[in-house]
PDB file of C-alpha atoms in Angstrom:
ATOM      1  CA  MET W   1    -106.218 151.661  -1.169  1.00  0.00           C
ATOM      2  CA  ASN W   2    -108.370 154.770   0.744  1.00  0.00           C
ATOM      3  CA  ASP W   3    -111.412 154.863   2.454  1.00  0.00           C
ATOM      4  CA  ALA W   4    -113.416 155.911  -0.741  1.00  0.00           C
ATOM      5  CA  ALA W   5    -114.721 153.734  -3.289  1.00  0.00           C
ATOM      6  CA  GLN W   6    -112.772 153.868  -6.539  1.00  0.00           C
ATOM      7  CA  THR W   7    -113.791 152.888  -9.961  1.00  0.00           C
ATOM      8  CA  THR W   8    -111.719 151.160 -12.706  1.00  0.00           C
ATOM      9  CA  PRO W   9    -111.826 148.624 -15.421  1.00  0.00           C
ATOM     10  CA  LEU W  10    -112.664 145.111 -15.178  1.00  0.00           C
ATOM     11  CA  LYS W  11    -109.281 144.367 -16.720  1.00  0.00           C
ATOM     12  CA  ASP W  12    -107.074 146.025 -14.146  1.00  0.00           C
ATOM     13  CA  VAL W  13    -109.240 143.956 -11.211  1.00  0.00           C
ATOM     14  CA  ALA W  14    -109.512 140.890 -13.026  1.00  0.00           C
ATOM     15  CA  TYR W  15    -107.542 138.062 -15.660  1.00  0.00           C
ATOM     16  CA  ILE W  16    -110.205 137.757 -18.500  1.00  0.00           C
ATOM     17  CA  ARG W  17    -109.544 134.605 -20.301  1.00  0.00           C
ATOM     18  CA  ALA W  18    -111.642 132.735 -23.116  1.00  0.00           C
ATOM     19  CA  GLY W  19    -113.223 129.360 -21.941  1.00  0.00           C
ATOM     20  CA  HIS W  20    -111.100 126.520 -23.184  1.00  0.00           C
ATOM     21  CA  PRO W  21    -111.258 125.920 -27.287  1.00  0.00           C
ATOM     22  CA  PHE W  22    -113.440 122.780 -27.819  1.00  0.00           C
ATOM     23  CA  ARG W  23    -113.394 121.829 -31.246  1.00  0.00           C
ATOM     24  CA  GLY W  24    -116.929 121.392 -31.695  1.00  0.00           C
ATOM     25  CA  ALA W  25    -119.414 120.030 -29.520  1.00  0.00           C
ATOM     26  CA  VAL W  26    -118.088 118.808 -26.233  1.00  0.00           C
ATOM     27  CA  GLU W  27    -117.004 115.157 -25.940  1.00  0.00           C
ATOM     28  CA  VAL W  28    -118.729 113.005 -23.255  1.00  0.00           C
ATOM     29  CA  PHE W  29    -116.949 110.458 -20.983  1.00  0.00           C
ATOM     30  CA  ALA W  30    -119.153 108.718 -18.624  1.00  0.00           C
ATOM     31  CA  ASN W  31    -115.592 108.504 -16.526  1.00  0.00           C
ATOM     32  CA  GLY W  32    -114.264 111.333 -17.979  1.00  0.00           C
ATOM     33  CA  SER W  33    -111.535 113.003 -15.339  1.00  0.00           C
ATOM     34  CA  VAL W  34    -112.313 116.503 -16.499  1.00  0.00           C
ATOM     35  CA  ALA W  35    -115.619 118.438 -15.707  1.00  0.00           C
ATOM     36  CA  VAL W  36    -116.657 120.754 -18.485  1.00  0.00           C
ATOM     37  CA  VAL W  37    -118.870 123.735 -17.132  1.00  0.00           C
ATOM     38  CA  GLN W  38    -121.210 124.951 -19.809  1.00  0.00           C
ATOM     39  CA  MET W  39    -123.778 128.235 -19.684  1.00  0.00           C
ATOM     40  CA  LYS W  40    -126.517 125.320 -18.524  1.00  0.00           C
ATOM     41  CA  ASP W  41    -124.925 124.283 -15.626  1.00  0.00           C
ATOM     42  CA  ILE W  42    -124.599 128.181 -14.363  1.00  0.00           C
ATOM     43  CA  LEU W  43    -128.323 129.017 -11.911  1.00  0.00           C
ATOM     44  CA  PRO W  44    -129.851 132.021 -12.384  1.00  0.00           C
ATOM     45  CA  THR W  45    -128.610 132.584  -8.526  1.00  0.00           C
ATOM     46  CA  GLY W  46    -124.804 132.441 -10.324  1.00  0.00           C
ATOM     47  CA  GLN W  47    -124.345 129.253  -8.623  1.00  0.00           C
ATOM     48  CA  ILE W  48    -122.769 126.552 -10.665  1.00  0.00           C
ATOM     49  CA  ASP W  49    -124.747 123.575 -10.625  1.00  0.00           C
ATOM     50  CA  TRP W  50    -121.397 120.761 -10.490  1.00  0.00           C
ATOM     51  CA  SER W  51    -123.771 117.608 -10.902  1.00  0.00           C
ATOM     52  CA  SER W  52    -125.220 118.782 -13.957  1.00  0.00           C
ATOM     53  CA  THR W  53    -121.639 119.152 -15.881  1.00  0.00           C
ATOM     54  CA  VAL W  54    -120.532 116.712 -18.425  1.00  0.00           C
ATOM     55  CA  CYS W  55    -117.310 115.010 -18.028  1.00  0.00           C
ATOM     56  CA  THR W  56    -114.776 114.738 -20.860  1.00  0.00           C
ATOM     57  CA  GLU W  57    -110.705 113.961 -21.430  1.00  0.00           C
ATOM     58  CA  LEU W  58    -108.715 116.770 -23.067  1.00  0.00           C
ATOM     59  CA  ILE W  59    -105.874 116.137 -25.321  1.00  0.00           C
ATOM     60  CA  GLY W  60    -103.035 118.550 -25.947  1.00  0.00           C
ATOM     61  CA  ARG W  61     -99.628 119.325 -24.552  1.00  0.00           C
ATOM     62  CA  LYS W  62    -100.615 122.824 -23.194  1.00  0.00           C
ATOM     63  CA  ASP W  63    -101.731 122.848 -19.676  1.00  0.00           C
ATOM     64  CA  PRO W  64    -105.755 124.092 -19.771  1.00  0.00           C
ATOM     65  CA  ASP W  65    -106.734 127.112 -17.519  1.00  0.00           C
ATOM     66  CA  TRP W  66    -107.939 124.955 -14.564  1.00  0.00           C
ATOM     67  CA  LEU W  67    -111.422 126.630 -12.958  1.00  0.00           C
ATOM     68  CA  LYS W  68    -109.979 127.516  -9.032  1.00  0.00           C
ATOM     69  CA  GLN W  69    -111.789 128.198  -6.157  1.00  0.00           C
ATOM     70  CA  GLY W  70    -112.711 132.024  -6.052  1.00  0.00           C
ATOM     71  CA  ASP W  71    -112.716 132.122  -9.636  1.00  0.00           C
ATOM     72  CA  LEU W  72    -115.664 133.652 -11.860  1.00  0.00           C
ATOM     73  CA  LEU W  73    -117.421 132.476 -14.835  1.00  0.00           C
ATOM     74  CA  PHE W  74    -119.274 135.264 -16.847  1.00  0.00           C
ATOM     75  CA  ILE W  75    -122.140 134.346 -19.363  1.00  0.00           C
ATOM     76  CA  SER W  76    -121.023 136.669 -22.236  1.00  0.00           C
ATOM     77  CA  ARG W  77    -124.515 135.829 -24.493  1.00  0.00           C
ATOM     78  CA  GLY W  78    -128.130 136.059 -23.480  1.00  0.00           C
ATOM     79  CA  SER W  79    -130.799 138.835 -22.019  1.00  0.00           C
ATOM     80  CA  ARG W  80    -128.696 138.853 -18.725  1.00  0.00           C
ATOM     81  CA  TYR W  81    -125.047 139.058 -18.135  1.00  0.00           C
ATOM     82  CA  HIS W  82    -123.802 137.627 -14.817  1.00  0.00           C
ATOM     83  CA  ALA W  83    -121.150 136.294 -13.327  1.00  0.00           C
ATOM     84  CA  ALA W  84    -120.922 132.967 -11.481  1.00  0.00           C
ATOM     85  CA  TYR W  85    -118.498 132.306  -8.288  1.00  0.00           C
ATOM     86  CA  VAL W  86    -116.480 129.220  -8.865  1.00  0.00           C
ATOM     87  CA  ASP W  87    -116.990 127.393  -5.490  1.00  0.00           C
ATOM     88  CA  LEU W  88    -115.556 124.061  -4.567  1.00  0.00           C
ATOM     89  CA  PRO W  89    -114.401 122.949  -7.787  1.00  0.00           C
ATOM     90  CA  PRO W  90    -113.542 119.356  -9.162  1.00  0.00           C
ATOM     91  CA  PRO W  91    -109.962 118.956  -9.093  1.00  0.00           C
ATOM     92  CA  PHE W  92    -110.028 119.358 -13.185  1.00  0.00           C
ATOM     93  CA  ALA W  93    -112.951 121.524 -14.551  1.00  0.00           C
ATOM     94  CA  VAL W  94    -112.924 123.543 -17.182  1.00  0.00           C
ATOM     95  CA  CYS W  95    -114.993 126.115 -19.082  1.00  0.00           C
ATOM     96  CA  GLY W  96    -116.862 126.192 -22.155  1.00  0.00           C
ATOM     97  CA  ALA W  97    -116.341 128.604 -25.080  1.00  0.00           C
ATOM     98  CA  HIS W  98    -119.294 130.494 -24.373  1.00  0.00           C
ATOM     99  CA  LEU W  99    -118.141 131.852 -20.992  1.00  0.00           C
ATOM    100  CA  PHE W 100    -115.306 134.157 -20.051  1.00  0.00           C
ATOM    101  CA  HIS W 101    -113.104 132.933 -17.059  1.00  0.00           C
ATOM    102  CA  LEU W 102    -112.133 135.412 -14.579  1.00  0.00           C
ATOM    103  CA  THR W 103    -109.859 135.444 -11.677  1.00  0.00           C
ATOM    104  CA  VAL W 104    -109.256 138.455  -9.443  1.00  0.00           C
ATOM    105  CA  ARG W 105    -105.535 139.986  -9.518  1.00  0.00           C
ATOM    106  CA  ASP W 106    -105.582 140.517  -5.723  1.00  0.00           C
ATOM    107  CA  PRO W 107    -108.323 139.168  -3.568  1.00  0.00           C
ATOM    108  CA  GLY W 108    -106.781 141.377  -0.938  1.00  0.00           C
ATOM    109  CA  VAL W 109    -107.848 144.103  -2.942  1.00  0.00           C
ATOM    110  CA  VAL W 110    -111.479 142.537  -4.374  1.00  0.00           C
ATOM    111  CA  LEU W 111    -113.361 140.035  -3.051  1.00  0.00           C
ATOM    112  CA  PRO W 112    -113.918 137.816  -5.735  1.00  0.00           C
ATOM    113  CA  ALA W 113    -117.510 136.876  -4.351  1.00  0.00           C
ATOM    114  CA  PHE W 114    -118.141 140.868  -4.092  1.00  0.00           C
ATOM    115  CA  LEU W 115    -117.167 141.153  -7.786  1.00  0.00           C
ATOM    116  CA  ALA W 116    -119.619 138.785  -8.604  1.00  0.00           C
ATOM    117  CA  TRP W 117    -122.275 140.360  -6.983  1.00  0.00           C
ATOM    118  CA  GLN W 118    -121.449 143.447  -8.375  1.00  0.00           C
ATOM    119  CA  ILE W 119    -121.255 142.198 -12.170  1.00  0.00           C
ATOM    120  CA  GLY W 120    -124.997 140.999 -11.347  1.00  0.00           C
ATOM    121  CA  GLN W 121    -126.436 144.695 -10.366  1.00  0.00           C
ATOM    122  CA  GLN W 122    -128.478 147.101 -12.248  1.00  0.00           C
ATOM    123  CA  PRO W 123    -125.371 149.749 -12.880  1.00  0.00           C
ATOM    124  CA  VAL W 124    -122.649 147.148 -14.298  1.00  0.00           C
ATOM    125  CA  GLN W 125    -126.131 145.409 -16.305  1.00  0.00           C
ATOM    126  CA  ARG W 126    -126.842 148.747 -18.253  1.00  0.00           C
ATOM    127  CA  GLN W 127    -123.464 148.980 -19.136  1.00  0.00           C
ATOM    128  CA  LEU W 128    -123.314 145.496 -20.351  1.00  0.00           C
ATOM    129  CA  GLN W 129    -126.288 145.821 -22.162  1.00  0.00           C
ATOM    130  CA  GLN W 130    -125.297 148.834 -23.684  1.00  0.00           C
ATOM    131  CA  ALA W 131    -121.762 146.975 -24.626  1.00  0.00           C
ATOM    132  CA  ALA W 132    -123.230 144.050 -26.190  1.00  0.00           C
ATOM    133  CA  SER W 133    -123.981 143.658 -29.857  1.00  0.00           C
ATOM    134  CA  GLY W 134    -124.697 140.889 -32.636  1.00  0.00           C
ATOM    135  CA  SER W 135    -127.426 140.281 -35.380  1.00  0.00           C
ATOM    136  CA  HIS W 136    -128.617 136.916 -34.338  1.00  0.00           C
ATOM    137  CA  GLN W 137    -127.957 137.015 -30.782  1.00  0.00           C
ATOM    138  CA  LEU W 138    -126.110 139.997 -28.534  1.00  0.00           C
ATOM    139  CA  SER W 139    -123.143 139.015 -26.807  1.00  0.00           C
ATOM    140  CA  VAL W 140    -120.466 140.833 -24.850  1.00  0.00           C
ATOM    141  CA  ALA W 141    -116.928 140.776 -26.716  1.00  0.00           C
ATOM    142  CA  LYS W 142    -114.051 140.058 -24.720  1.00  0.00           C
ATOM    143  CA  PRO W 143    -112.844 143.986 -24.994  1.00  0.00           C
ATOM    144  CA  ALA W 144    -116.213 145.498 -23.966  1.00  0.00           C
ATOM    145  CA  LEU W 145    -115.926 142.961 -20.466  1.00  0.00           C
ATOM    146  CA  GLU W 146    -112.531 144.324 -20.018  1.00  0.00           C
ATOM    147  CA  ALA W 147    -113.539 147.830 -20.349  1.00  0.00           C
ATOM    148  CA  LEU W 148    -116.568 147.478 -17.416  1.00  0.00           C
ATOM    149  CA  GLU W 149    -116.364 149.883 -15.283  1.00  0.00           C
ATOM    150  CA  ILE W 150    -115.968 148.607 -11.411  1.00  0.00           C
ATOM    151  CA  THR W 151    -116.558 150.482  -8.516  1.00  0.00           C
ATOM    152  CA  ILE W 152    -114.203 148.932  -5.710  1.00  0.00           C
ATOM    153  CA  PRO W 153    -115.403 150.099  -1.975  1.00  0.00           C
ATOM    154  CA  PRO W 154    -113.106 149.673   1.023  1.00  0.00           C
ATOM    155  CA  MET W 155    -113.141 145.682   2.185  1.00  0.00           C
ATOM    156  CA  LYS W 156    -115.256 145.753   5.130  1.00  0.00           C
ATOM    157  CA  THR W 157    -118.266 147.351   2.670  1.00  0.00           C
ATOM    158  CA  GLN W 158    -117.583 144.743   0.250  1.00  0.00           C
ATOM    159  CA  ARG W 159    -117.950 141.774   3.073  1.00  0.00           C
ATOM    160  CA  LEU W 160    -121.408 143.503   4.228  1.00  0.00           C
ATOM    161  CA  LEU W 161    -122.280 143.664   0.245  1.00  0.00           C
ATOM    162  CA  VAL W 162    -121.333 140.081   0.179  1.00  0.00           C
ATOM    163  CA  ASP W 163    -123.154 138.935   3.448  1.00  0.00           C
ATOM    164  CA  LEU W 164    -126.382 140.908   2.541  1.00  0.00           C
ATOM    165  CA  ALA W 165    -126.262 139.207  -0.765  1.00  0.00           C
ATOM    166  CA  ASP W 166    -125.841 135.724   0.586  1.00  0.00           C
ATOM    167  CA  MET W 167    -128.330 136.195   3.406  1.00  0.00           C
ATOM    168  CA  ALA W 168    -131.341 137.357   0.283  1.00  0.00           C
ATOM    169  CA  LEU W 169    -130.411 134.352  -1.411  1.00  0.00           C
ATOM    170  CA  SER W 170    -131.276 132.172   1.478  1.00  0.00           C
ATOM    171  CA  GLU W 171    -134.278 133.908   1.978  1.00  0.00           C
ATOM    172  CA  LYS W 172    -135.072 133.886  -1.519  1.00  0.00           C
ATOM    173  CA  THR W 173    -134.966 129.496  -1.842  1.00  0.00           C
ATOM    174  CA  LEU W 174    -136.225 129.394   1.493  1.00  0.00           C
ATOM    175  CA  LEU W 175    -139.427 131.609   0.062  1.00  0.00           C
ATOM    176  CA  THR W 176    -139.184 129.873  -2.996  1.00  0.00           C
ATOM    177  CA  ALA W 177    -139.531 126.198  -1.215  1.00  0.00           C
ATOM    178  CA  LEU W 178    -142.579 127.303   0.698  1.00  0.00           C
ATOM    179  CA  ILE W 179    -144.238 128.471  -2.679  1.00  0.00           C
ATOM    180  CA  ARG W 180    -143.527 125.456  -3.898  1.00  0.00           C
ATOM    181  CA  ASN W 181    -144.670 123.400  -1.232  1.00  0.00           C
ATOM    182  CA  ARG W 182    -148.484 125.332  -0.816  1.00  0.00           C
ATOM    183  CA  GLU W 183    -148.896 125.240  -4.448  1.00  0.00           C
ATOM    184  CA  GLN W 184    -148.423 120.873  -4.441  1.00  0.00           C
ATOM    185  CA  GLU W 185    -150.571 121.106  -1.650  1.00  0.00           C
ATOM    186  CA  LEU W 186    -153.040 122.688  -3.597  1.00  0.00           C
ATOM    187  CA  ASP W 187    -152.520 120.610  -6.515  1.00  0.00           C
ATOM    188  CA  ALA W 188    -153.622 117.775  -4.558  1.00  0.00           C
ATOM    189  CA  LEU W 189    -156.925 119.355  -3.043  1.00  0.00           C
ATOM    190  CA  ALA W 190    -158.051 120.188  -6.512  1.00  0.00           C
ATOM    191  CA  ASN W 191    -157.183 116.646  -7.695  1.00  0.00           C
ATOM    192  CA  ALA W 192    -158.882 115.570  -4.773  1.00  0.00           C
ATOM    193  CA  LEU W 193    -161.828 117.804  -5.252  1.00  0.00           C
ATOM    194  CA  ALA W 194    -162.221 116.942  -8.809  1.00  0.00           C
ATOM    195  CA  SER W 195    -162.582 113.147  -8.159  1.00  0.00           C
ATOM    196  CA  GLY W 196    -165.002 113.367  -5.142  1.00  0.00           C
ATOM    197  CA  HIS W 197    -162.517 112.570  -2.453  1.00  0.00           C
ATOM    198  CA  PRO W 198    -162.470 114.488   1.111  1.00  0.00           C
ATOM    199  CA  LEU W 199    -160.662 117.348   1.336  1.00  0.00           C
ATOM    200  CA  ASN W 200    -157.666 117.017   3.747  1.00  0.00           C
ATOM    201  CA  PHE W 201    -157.113 120.352   4.967  1.00  0.00           C
ATOM    202  CA  SER W 202    -154.314 119.312   7.697  1.00  0.00           C
TER     203      SER W 202
END
C-alpha cells in the first residue's frame, strides 16, 4: 500500500459474521464454560465489560466462531452503531445474535483498534445512519455493513490515531472520576447543611 489513504468497502478489510444463533434467550449456567457478550456488555467507550457477561454451555457439532484477541464486535441496533475492540477475551467466548463479529483480514494493513476507532467517528457514523432501516427499531443489515466505506491511511498514521484515541479515553476516564468525586463531596455538604451538622470543607 502506498503512502496515500485509500478507501475500500469494509468487506474487503474484515470478515463479517453474524453473532451466535442462540434459540431464544441465552440459557445461563453459573459455572458455564462459555462467556456470551451481548449489547448490554459493551460500554459507551467501546470496551467490553467481561465481568457483566453471562456464562452458558453450547451444544452442537459445529465449532462456534470464538472471539479472539483483536476481533471487533459491531452493535447493529440503536442510535449509535459503534464497534467494540475485543481485548483479553476468556478462552471460550461468543457474541449474541444482535452483534456482528468482525475479524480484520490483514492486521499488517489495517490495525483492528484503528478500524474500531474509525467506525465510531462522524464520517462513518453518517454512513451508518443513512443505511439504517426498520419500522420499530433502526438497525444496520449485513449488506449495508459490508458496503461501508473505510479510509485506510498508512500504518504509521493508524498507530498515531490509535494512540491519540487511547490518550483521550484515559483523560476522559480521569476527568469523569474527578467530577464524580466532586459531586459526592457536594452531596455530603448538602446533607450536612440540611441536618444542621458542621460543614467540613477540607
